[in-house]
Coordinates of C-alpha atoms and ligand atoms in Angstrom, one line a residue:
M1 CA -50.6 12.3 -7.9
T2 CA -48.1 14.8 -9.4
A3 CA -48.6 16.4 -12.8
T4 CA -45.8 14.2 -14.2
Q5 CA -47.6 11.1 -13.0
R6 CA -50.9 12.1 -14.5
L7 CA -49.3 12.8 -17.9
L8 CA -46.6 10.2 -18.4
D9 CA -48.2 7.2 -20.1
I10 CA -46.0 4.2 -19.2
N11 CA -47.5 2.1 -22.0
R12 CA -46.5 4.7 -24.6
V13 CA -43.0 4.7 -23.0
R14 CA -42.9 0.9 -23.6
E15 CA -44.0 1.3 -27.2
L16 CA -41.5 4.1 -28.0
F17 CA -38.5 2.6 -26.3
D18 CA -39.0 -0.9 -27.6
L19 CA -35.5 -2.2 -26.9
R20 CA -35.0 -4.4 -29.9
G21 CA -36.7 -2.0 -32.3
S22 CA -34.5 0.9 -31.4
L23 CA -31.4 -1.2 -31.4
M24 CA -32.2 -2.8 -34.7
D25 CA -32.7 0.3 -36.7
R26 CA -29.3 2.0 -37.5
T27 CA -27.1 1.1 -34.6
G28 CA -25.9 -2.3 -35.3
G29 CA -28.6 -3.8 -33.0
S30 CA -28.4 -7.3 -34.5
Y31 CA -24.9 -7.6 -33.0
E32 CA -25.0 -9.9 -30.0
D33 CA -21.3 -10.7 -29.5
D34 CA -18.7 -9.2 -27.2
P35 CA -16.4 -7.1 -29.4
Y36 CA -13.8 -6.5 -26.7
P37 CA -11.6 -9.6 -27.2
V38 CA -11.2 -8.8 -30.9
W39 CA -10.5 -5.1 -30.1
A40 CA -7.8 -6.2 -27.6
E41 CA -6.0 -8.2 -30.2
L42 CA -6.1 -5.3 -32.7
R43 CA -4.9 -2.8 -30.0
E44 CA -2.0 -5.1 -29.2
R45 CA -1.0 -5.4 -32.8
A46 CA -0.9 -1.6 -33.6
P47 CA -2.4 1.7 -32.4
V48 CA -3.8 2.5 -35.8
H49 CA -5.3 0.1 -38.4
K50 CA -6.6 0.5 -41.9
G51 CA -10.3 -0.1 -42.2
T52 CA -13.5 0.8 -40.4
L53 CA -14.3 -0.4 -36.9
H54 CA -17.0 -2.6 -38.4
Q55 CA -14.7 -4.3 -40.9
L56 CA -11.9 -4.8 -38.4
T57 CA -14.4 -6.3 -35.9
G58 CA -15.5 -8.7 -38.5
I59 CA -19.1 -7.5 -38.8
D60 CA -20.8 -8.1 -42.1
D61 CA -24.3 -6.8 -41.5
P62 CA -25.7 -4.8 -44.5
F63 CA -28.4 -3.3 -42.3
A64 CA -26.1 -2.1 -39.5
F65 CA -25.0 1.5 -39.3
Q66 CA -21.4 1.3 -40.5
G67 CA -20.1 4.3 -38.5
L68 CA -20.0 7.0 -41.2
P69 CA -17.9 5.3 -44.0
E70 CA -17.7 7.5 -47.0
S71 CA -17.1 5.7 -50.2
G72 CA -14.1 7.0 -52.0
R73 CA -12.2 7.9 -48.8
P74 CA -9.7 5.7 -47.0
H75 CA -10.7 4.7 -43.5
F76 CA -8.5 4.1 -40.5
S77 CA -9.4 3.1 -36.9
V78 CA -7.5 4.2 -33.8
F79 CA -7.3 1.7 -30.9
T80 CA -5.0 3.0 -28.1
H81 CA -5.8 5.5 -25.4
A82 CA -2.8 7.7 -26.2
A83 CA -3.6 7.9 -30.0
C84 CA -7.3 8.5 -29.5
N85 CA -6.6 11.2 -26.9
A86 CA -4.1 12.9 -29.2
A87 CA -6.5 12.9 -32.1
Y88 CA -9.3 14.3 -29.9
R89 CA -7.2 17.1 -28.7
D90 CA -6.1 18.2 -32.2
N91 CA -9.4 19.3 -33.8
T92 CA -7.5 21.2 -36.5
L93 CA -5.7 18.1 -37.9
F94 CA -8.7 15.8 -37.1
A95 CA -11.8 17.8 -38.0
S96 CA -15.3 16.9 -36.8
S97 CA -16.8 17.3 -40.2
P98 CA -15.7 17.2 -43.8
Q99 CA -17.6 20.4 -44.6
A100 CA -18.5 23.8 -43.1
V101 CA -21.9 24.1 -41.3
D102 CA -24.6 25.5 -43.5
F103 CA -27.3 27.3 -41.6
D104 CA -29.2 28.1 -44.8
S105 CA -30.1 24.4 -45.3
A106 CA -32.7 22.6 -43.3
P107 CA -32.1 22.4 -39.5
A108 CA -30.2 19.2 -38.7
V109 CA -27.8 17.8 -36.1
V110 CA -24.9 18.1 -38.7
N111 CA -25.6 21.9 -38.9
S112 CA -24.7 22.3 -35.2
M113 CA -21.6 22.9 -33.1
L114 CA -20.9 19.2 -33.3
S115 CA -19.6 19.7 -36.9
M116 CA -17.8 23.0 -36.3
G117 CA -14.1 23.6 -35.7
G118 CA -11.7 26.1 -34.2
E119 CA -13.0 29.6 -33.3
Q120 CA -16.5 29.1 -34.7
H121 CA -17.0 26.0 -32.4
R122 CA -15.6 27.9 -29.4
R123 CA -18.0 30.8 -29.9
Y124 CA -21.1 28.7 -30.3
R125 CA -20.2 26.4 -27.5
A126 CA -19.5 29.3 -25.2
L127 CA -23.2 30.4 -25.6
V128 CA -24.5 27.4 -23.8
Q129 CA -21.6 26.1 -21.8
P130 CA -22.8 28.0 -18.6
S131 CA -26.0 25.9 -18.5
F132 CA -23.9 22.7 -18.5
V133 CA -21.2 23.3 -16.0
P134 CA -21.1 21.0 -12.9
Q135 CA -22.5 23.8 -10.7
Q136 CA -25.6 23.8 -12.8
A137 CA -26.3 20.1 -12.4
Q138 CA -28.6 20.8 -9.5
W139 CA -30.7 23.1 -11.8
W140 CA -31.3 20.1 -14.1
V141 CA -32.1 17.8 -11.1
R142 CA -34.7 20.3 -9.7
H143 CA -36.0 21.2 -13.1
S144 CA -36.8 17.8 -14.4
I145 CA -34.7 14.8 -13.3
Q146 CA -35.9 14.4 -9.7
E147 CA -39.6 14.5 -10.6
T148 CA -39.2 12.1 -13.5
V149 CA -37.3 9.6 -11.4
D150 CA -39.8 9.8 -8.5
T151 CA -42.7 9.3 -11.0
L152 CA -41.1 6.2 -12.5
I153 CA -40.3 4.7 -9.1
E154 CA -44.0 5.2 -8.1
Y155 CA -45.1 3.3 -11.1
I156 CA -42.7 0.4 -10.2
L157 CA -44.0 0.4 -6.6
Q158 CA -47.6 0.6 -7.7
Q159 CA -47.3 -2.5 -9.8
G160 CA -47.2 -4.1 -6.4
Q161 CA -45.8 -7.5 -7.3
G162 CA -42.3 -6.9 -6.1
R163 CA -41.0 -7.2 -9.7
A164 CA -40.2 -4.8 -12.4
E165 CA -38.2 -4.3 -15.6
L166 CA -35.7 -1.4 -15.3
N167 CA -34.2 -0.8 -18.8
V168 CA -37.3 0.5 -20.5
D169 CA -39.6 1.2 -17.6
F170 CA -37.0 3.2 -15.7
C171 CA -33.8 4.1 -17.6
A172 CA -35.3 5.0 -21.0
A173 CA -37.7 7.8 -20.2
I174 CA -35.4 9.7 -17.8
P175 CA -33.1 11.3 -20.4
V176 CA -35.8 12.4 -22.9
L177 CA -37.9 13.9 -20.1
T178 CA -34.8 15.7 -18.7
I179 CA -34.1 17.5 -22.0
T180 CA -37.6 18.2 -22.9
G181 CA -38.2 19.5 -19.4
A182 CA -35.1 21.8 -19.7
F183 CA -36.6 23.1 -23.0
G184 CA -39.9 23.8 -21.2
I185 CA -41.8 21.2 -23.3
A186 CA -44.8 19.9 -21.3
V187 CA -44.6 16.2 -20.2
D188 CA -47.6 15.2 -22.3
R189 CA -45.6 16.3 -25.4
A190 CA -42.3 14.9 -24.3
L191 CA -43.1 11.4 -25.7
D192 CA -44.2 13.0 -29.0
V193 CA -40.6 14.4 -29.2
R194 CA -39.2 11.0 -28.8
A195 CA -41.6 9.6 -31.5
A196 CA -40.4 12.3 -33.9
L197 CA -36.7 12.0 -33.1
H198 CA -35.7 10.7 -36.5
D199 CA -38.2 13.0 -38.3
P200 CA -36.7 16.6 -38.0
P201 CA -39.7 18.3 -39.7
A202 CA -42.2 16.7 -37.3
L203 CA -39.9 17.6 -34.4
L204 CA -39.7 21.2 -35.5
E205 CA -43.5 21.4 -35.5
I206 CA -43.2 20.9 -31.7
I207 CA -40.1 23.1 -31.2
A208 CA -40.9 26.1 -33.4
P209 CA -43.9 27.4 -31.4
I210 CA -41.9 27.1 -28.2
V211 CA -39.0 29.1 -29.7
A212 CA -41.5 31.8 -30.9
A213 CA -43.2 31.9 -27.4
R214 CA -39.8 32.3 -25.6
R215 CA -38.8 35.1 -28.0
E216 CA -41.9 36.9 -26.7
N217 CA -41.6 35.9 -23.2
P218 CA -38.3 34.3 -22.0
G219 CA -38.4 32.1 -18.9
D220 CA -36.1 29.8 -16.8
D221 CA -35.4 27.2 -19.5
L222 CA -32.8 26.3 -22.1
I223 CA -34.7 27.6 -25.1
S224 CA -34.8 31.0 -23.4
V225 CA -31.0 30.8 -22.9
L226 CA -30.6 30.3 -26.6
V227 CA -33.1 33.0 -27.5
R228 CA -31.3 35.5 -25.3
A229 CA -27.8 34.4 -26.3
E230 CA -25.7 36.9 -28.2
L231 CA -23.0 35.6 -30.5
S232 CA -19.8 37.7 -31.0
E233 CA -18.5 37.8 -34.5
E234 CA -14.8 38.0 -35.3
D235 CA -15.2 41.7 -36.2
G236 CA -16.7 42.4 -32.7
T237 CA -20.3 42.7 -33.8
R238 CA -22.9 40.7 -31.8
H239 CA -26.1 39.1 -32.9
R240 CA -28.9 36.9 -31.6
L241 CA -29.2 33.3 -32.9
S242 CA -31.5 32.7 -35.8
D243 CA -34.4 30.3 -35.5
A244 CA -32.5 27.8 -37.8
E245 CA -29.5 27.9 -35.4
I246 CA -31.7 27.3 -32.4
Y247 CA -33.5 24.5 -34.1
S248 CA -30.3 22.7 -35.0
F249 CA -29.0 23.1 -31.5
A250 CA -32.2 21.7 -30.1
L251 CA -32.0 18.7 -32.5
L252 CA -28.4 18.1 -31.4
L253 CA -29.3 18.1 -27.7
L254 CA -32.2 15.7 -28.2
A255 CA -30.1 13.4 -30.4
A256 CA -26.9 13.5 -28.3
G257 CA -28.5 13.2 -24.9
S258 CA -31.4 10.7 -25.0
G259 CA -30.3 7.3 -26.3
T260 CA -26.8 7.6 -24.8
T261 CA -27.8 8.3 -21.2
W262 CA -30.6 5.6 -21.4
K263 CA -28.1 2.9 -22.6
Q264 CA -25.3 4.0 -20.2
M265 CA -27.6 3.9 -17.2
G266 CA -28.7 0.4 -18.2
I267 CA -25.1 -0.7 -18.5
A268 CA -24.2 0.7 -15.1
L269 CA -27.2 -0.9 -13.4
T270 CA -26.6 -4.2 -15.0
A271 CA -23.0 -4.2 -14.0
L272 CA -24.0 -3.6 -10.4
L273 CA -26.9 -6.0 -10.3
Q274 CA -24.7 -8.8 -11.7
R275 CA -22.2 -8.2 -8.9
P276 CA -24.3 -8.4 -5.7
A277 CA -21.3 -7.8 -3.5
V278 CA -20.4 -4.6 -5.4
L279 CA -24.1 -3.5 -5.3
D280 CA -24.1 -4.1 -1.5
A281 CA -20.9 -2.0 -1.1
V282 CA -22.5 0.9 -3.1
R283 CA -25.7 0.6 -1.0
A284 CA -23.7 0.7 2.2
D285 CA -21.5 3.6 1.1
R286 CA -23.2 5.9 -1.3
A287 CA -19.9 7.7 -2.0
L288 CA -19.1 4.7 -4.2
L289 CA -22.0 5.4 -6.6
G290 CA -20.1 8.1 -8.5
P291 CA -17.0 5.9 -9.0
A292 CA -19.3 3.0 -10.0
I293 CA -20.9 5.2 -12.7
E294 CA -17.5 6.4 -13.9
E295 CA -16.3 2.8 -14.1
S296 CA -19.3 1.8 -16.2
L297 CA -18.4 4.6 -18.6
R298 CA -14.8 3.4 -18.9
W299 CA -15.6 -0.3 -19.0
M300 CA -18.4 -0.1 -21.5
P301 CA -19.1 3.3 -23.1
T302 CA -22.4 3.0 -25.0
D303 CA -20.9 4.6 -28.1
P304 CA -17.6 2.9 -28.8
M305 CA -16.5 5.1 -31.8
F306 CA -16.6 8.7 -33.1
S307 CA -15.4 9.8 -36.6
R308 CA -13.0 12.5 -37.6
W309 CA -11.7 13.8 -41.0
V310 CA -8.0 14.2 -41.6
T311 CA -7.3 17.8 -42.9
R312 CA -3.6 17.3 -44.1
D313 CA -1.3 14.4 -44.8
T314 CA 0.2 13.2 -41.6
D315 CA 2.2 10.4 -39.9
F316 CA 0.2 9.3 -36.9
F317 CA 1.4 6.7 -34.4
G318 CA 3.2 4.8 -37.1
T319 CA 0.6 5.0 -39.8
H320 CA 0.5 7.4 -42.7
L321 CA -3.0 9.1 -42.9
P322 CA -3.6 10.9 -46.2
R323 CA -5.5 14.1 -46.2
G324 CA -9.3 13.5 -46.6
S325 CA -9.3 10.1 -44.9
V326 CA -11.8 9.2 -42.2
V327 CA -10.5 8.2 -38.8
H328 CA -12.6 6.2 -36.4
L329 CA -11.6 7.1 -32.8
C330 CA -12.4 3.8 -31.0
V331 CA -13.1 4.9 -27.4
G332 CA -14.4 1.4 -26.5
P333 CA -10.9 -0.3 -26.9
A334 CA -9.1 2.9 -25.8
N335 CA -10.9 2.7 -22.5
R336 CA -9.5 -0.8 -21.9
D337 CA -5.9 0.1 -22.8
P338 CA -3.6 -1.8 -20.4
A339 CA -1.1 1.0 -20.9
R340 CA -3.4 3.2 -18.8
W341 CA -5.5 0.8 -16.7
E342 CA -4.4 -2.4 -14.8
R343 CA -6.7 -5.4 -15.4
P344 CA -8.7 -3.3 -17.9
D345 CA -11.4 -5.9 -18.6
E346 CA -12.4 -6.0 -15.0
F347 CA -15.3 -3.8 -13.7
D348 CA -13.7 -2.4 -10.6
I349 CA -15.3 0.5 -8.8
H350 CA -12.3 1.0 -6.5
R351 CA -9.8 2.2 -9.2
A352 CA -7.9 5.4 -8.6
P353 CA -9.8 8.1 -10.6
R354 CA -8.4 8.5 -14.2
A355 CA -10.4 10.2 -16.9
S356 CA -11.6 7.8 -19.6
L357 CA -12.7 8.8 -23.2
A358 CA -16.4 7.8 -22.8
F359 CA -17.4 11.4 -23.1
G360 CA -14.7 12.1 -25.8
G361 CA -12.0 14.7 -25.2
G362 CA -10.6 18.0 -26.4
P363 CA -12.8 20.9 -27.6
H364 CA -15.8 18.7 -28.4
I365 CA -15.9 16.8 -25.1
C366 CA -19.5 16.0 -24.3
L367 CA -21.3 19.2 -23.4
G368 CA -23.9 17.2 -21.4
M369 CA -21.6 15.0 -19.4
H370 CA -22.5 16.5 -16.0
V371 CA -26.2 16.3 -16.9
A372 CA -25.8 12.7 -17.8
R373 CA -23.9 12.0 -14.6
A374 CA -26.7 13.8 -12.6
E375 CA -29.3 11.7 -14.3
M376 CA -27.5 8.4 -13.5
M377 CA -26.7 9.4 -9.9
T378 CA -30.3 10.6 -9.2
G379 CA -31.8 7.5 -11.0
I380 CA -29.7 4.8 -9.5
G381 CA -29.5 6.6 -6.1
A382 CA -33.3 6.7 -5.9
L383 CA -33.6 3.0 -6.8
L384 CA -31.2 2.1 -3.9
D385 CA -33.2 4.4 -1.5
R386 CA -36.7 3.3 -2.5
L387 CA -36.1 -0.4 -3.3
P388 CA -33.7 -1.4 -0.6
A389 CA -34.0 -5.1 -1.5
L390 CA -33.3 -4.5 -5.2
R391 CA -31.7 -7.5 -6.9
L392 CA -31.9 -9.3 -10.3
D393 CA -35.0 -11.5 -10.7
P394 CA -33.6 -15.1 -10.5
G395 CA -36.6 -16.4 -12.3
A396 CA -36.2 -14.3 -15.5
P397 CA -33.5 -14.4 -18.2
P398 CA -30.5 -12.4 -17.0
P399 CA -29.7 -9.2 -18.9
R400 CA -27.0 -9.3 -21.6
Y401 CA -25.2 -6.5 -23.5
I402 CA -26.1 -6.2 -27.1
G403 CA -25.7 -3.7 -30.0
F404 CA -22.7 -2.1 -31.5
Y405 CA -23.4 1.6 -31.4
E406 CA -25.7 2.6 -28.6
R407 CA -24.6 -0.7 -27.0
G408 CA -26.7 -1.4 -24.0
A409 CA -28.5 -4.0 -21.9
T410 CA -31.4 -6.2 -22.9
E411 CA -34.3 -6.2 -20.4
I412 CA -33.2 -5.7 -16.8
P413 CA -35.7 -7.8 -14.7
I414 CA -35.5 -7.2 -11.0
E415 CA -37.3 -8.1 -7.8
F416 CA -37.4 -6.0 -4.7
G417 CA -39.9 -7.5 -2.3
Ligands
HEM501 C1 -23.8 8.8 -20.8 C2 -24.3 9.6 -21.7 C3 -23.5 10.3 -22.8 C4 -22.4 9.9 -23.4 C5 -21.7 8.6 -23.3 C6 -22.0 11.0 -24.3 C7 -20.9 11.0 -25.2 C8 -20.5 12.0 -26.0 C9 -19.3 12.1 -26.8 C10 -18.3 10.9 -26.8 C11 -19.2 13.2 -27.4 C12 -18.1 13.7 -28.3 C13 -18.5 13.5 -29.8 C14 -17.3 13.8 -30.7 O1 -16.2 14.1 -30.2 O2 -17.5 13.8 -31.9 C15 -20.4 14.0 -27.0 C16 -20.7 15.2 -27.5 C17 -21.9 15.9 -27.1 N1 -22.8 15.5 -26.2 FE1 -22.8 13.8 -25.1 N2 -22.9 12.0 -24.2 C18 -23.9 11.7 -23.2 C19 -24.9 12.4 -22.8 C20 -25.2 13.7 -23.2 C21 -26.3 14.5 -22.7 C22 -27.2 14.1 -21.6 C23 -26.3 15.7 -23.4 C24 -27.2 16.9 -23.3 C25 -28.0 17.2 -22.3 C26 -25.2 15.6 -24.4 C27 -24.9 16.6 -25.3 C28 -23.8 16.5 -26.1 C29 -23.4 17.6 -27.1 C30 -24.2 18.9 -27.3 C31 -22.2 17.2 -27.7 C32 -21.5 18.0 -28.8 C33 -20.4 18.9 -28.1 C34 -19.6 19.6 -29.1 O3 -19.6 19.3 -30.3 O4 -18.8 20.5 -28.7 N3 -24.6 14.4 -24.2 N4 -21.2 13.2 -26.1

């Protein structure tokens, strides 16, 4: 038994990643429909519409997270690939946040590079970019992904009944253990991190001692990268990051990288399991696994929308956007734009490679995209290797896609005997 196996409590995983609970909270989890037909009509009518993505989709759920509407500001939603792509690439006109980052306030995701623009964003991002380039993906696999995946598969095999559930018992724990492992947080504390995800003070109680320890004694982990990093100011002076800057960055990585990769891996697996011939093709030719994961990202990105703030009056793809308005960049509908992809509603792993907007675009394109890909490749690849007879359990309710933000699958029941 490996250290990870001894320490990872699968019952706690089930408690913490309760599918309906997590979907219900802020992410529009009560949404059970397929939004793509409505989005297709909207996209056909115009590239840009007045209103939030929620309103335009016809959702009237007072408890659902409404995608950052700010009362008092006009809202617009962008539906085509060309318009979303143009907005992503112009981070001066379409800013990531309405205000400057404030490192003197409490550490928070909004006080990280996610909210920065221009030169400041470039300088902060450059500090960590080397840890996230494609050539570093194997570091992440060695450091935490492979052992986590192996541990979870052992659990599945040990259950011994030839049946399992993959969304919570497999996909959910991989991303959080990947990031906590990269921070150098012990496996037995990793699930405490997940439990405290929406409670920054509790999370900082775990992270602060680690930052202090790495300042004393840096090692081969991401917190040590941040502790050692030197930021160059515009006047040429250099300084180390403050604790508050490191905490906000750690919160960003935990928030940005856990739920997203969990849900996306579940979407990719479900898409394959529901198409046995495609699953067989991937099993027979492992070079098709990468394209299958890319197609899942295009076809159903777990987060269908990101917000931007308009910094000056502009005419954009036929619509006037006043300064100060909020724009919803709807990557879900943009990823099925027939102007870019033929038969866009079809899940087709044999498409010629064309970048989608699932990871965003422009200067804020997902920092962790190669890590996310490595997690999905390692996870799904290991399932194909270790459970060669893997298929959906015909005796259990089939998985469905639910949720609006952090859209994902319900339970994924499989048999493999
Ligand atoms: C399949 C899983 C993932 C998806 C679909 C996803 C998607 C995205 C998108 C669309 C953005 C751009 C947001 C915007 O433009 O406002 C973003 C940013 C970001 N993501 Fe991911 N992400 C995933 C996994 C990860 C992972 C695993 C990590 C970390 C290990 C991560 C870290 C980040 C960070 C730090 C940013 C902010 C980058 C910046 O502001 O420059 N993401 N992600």
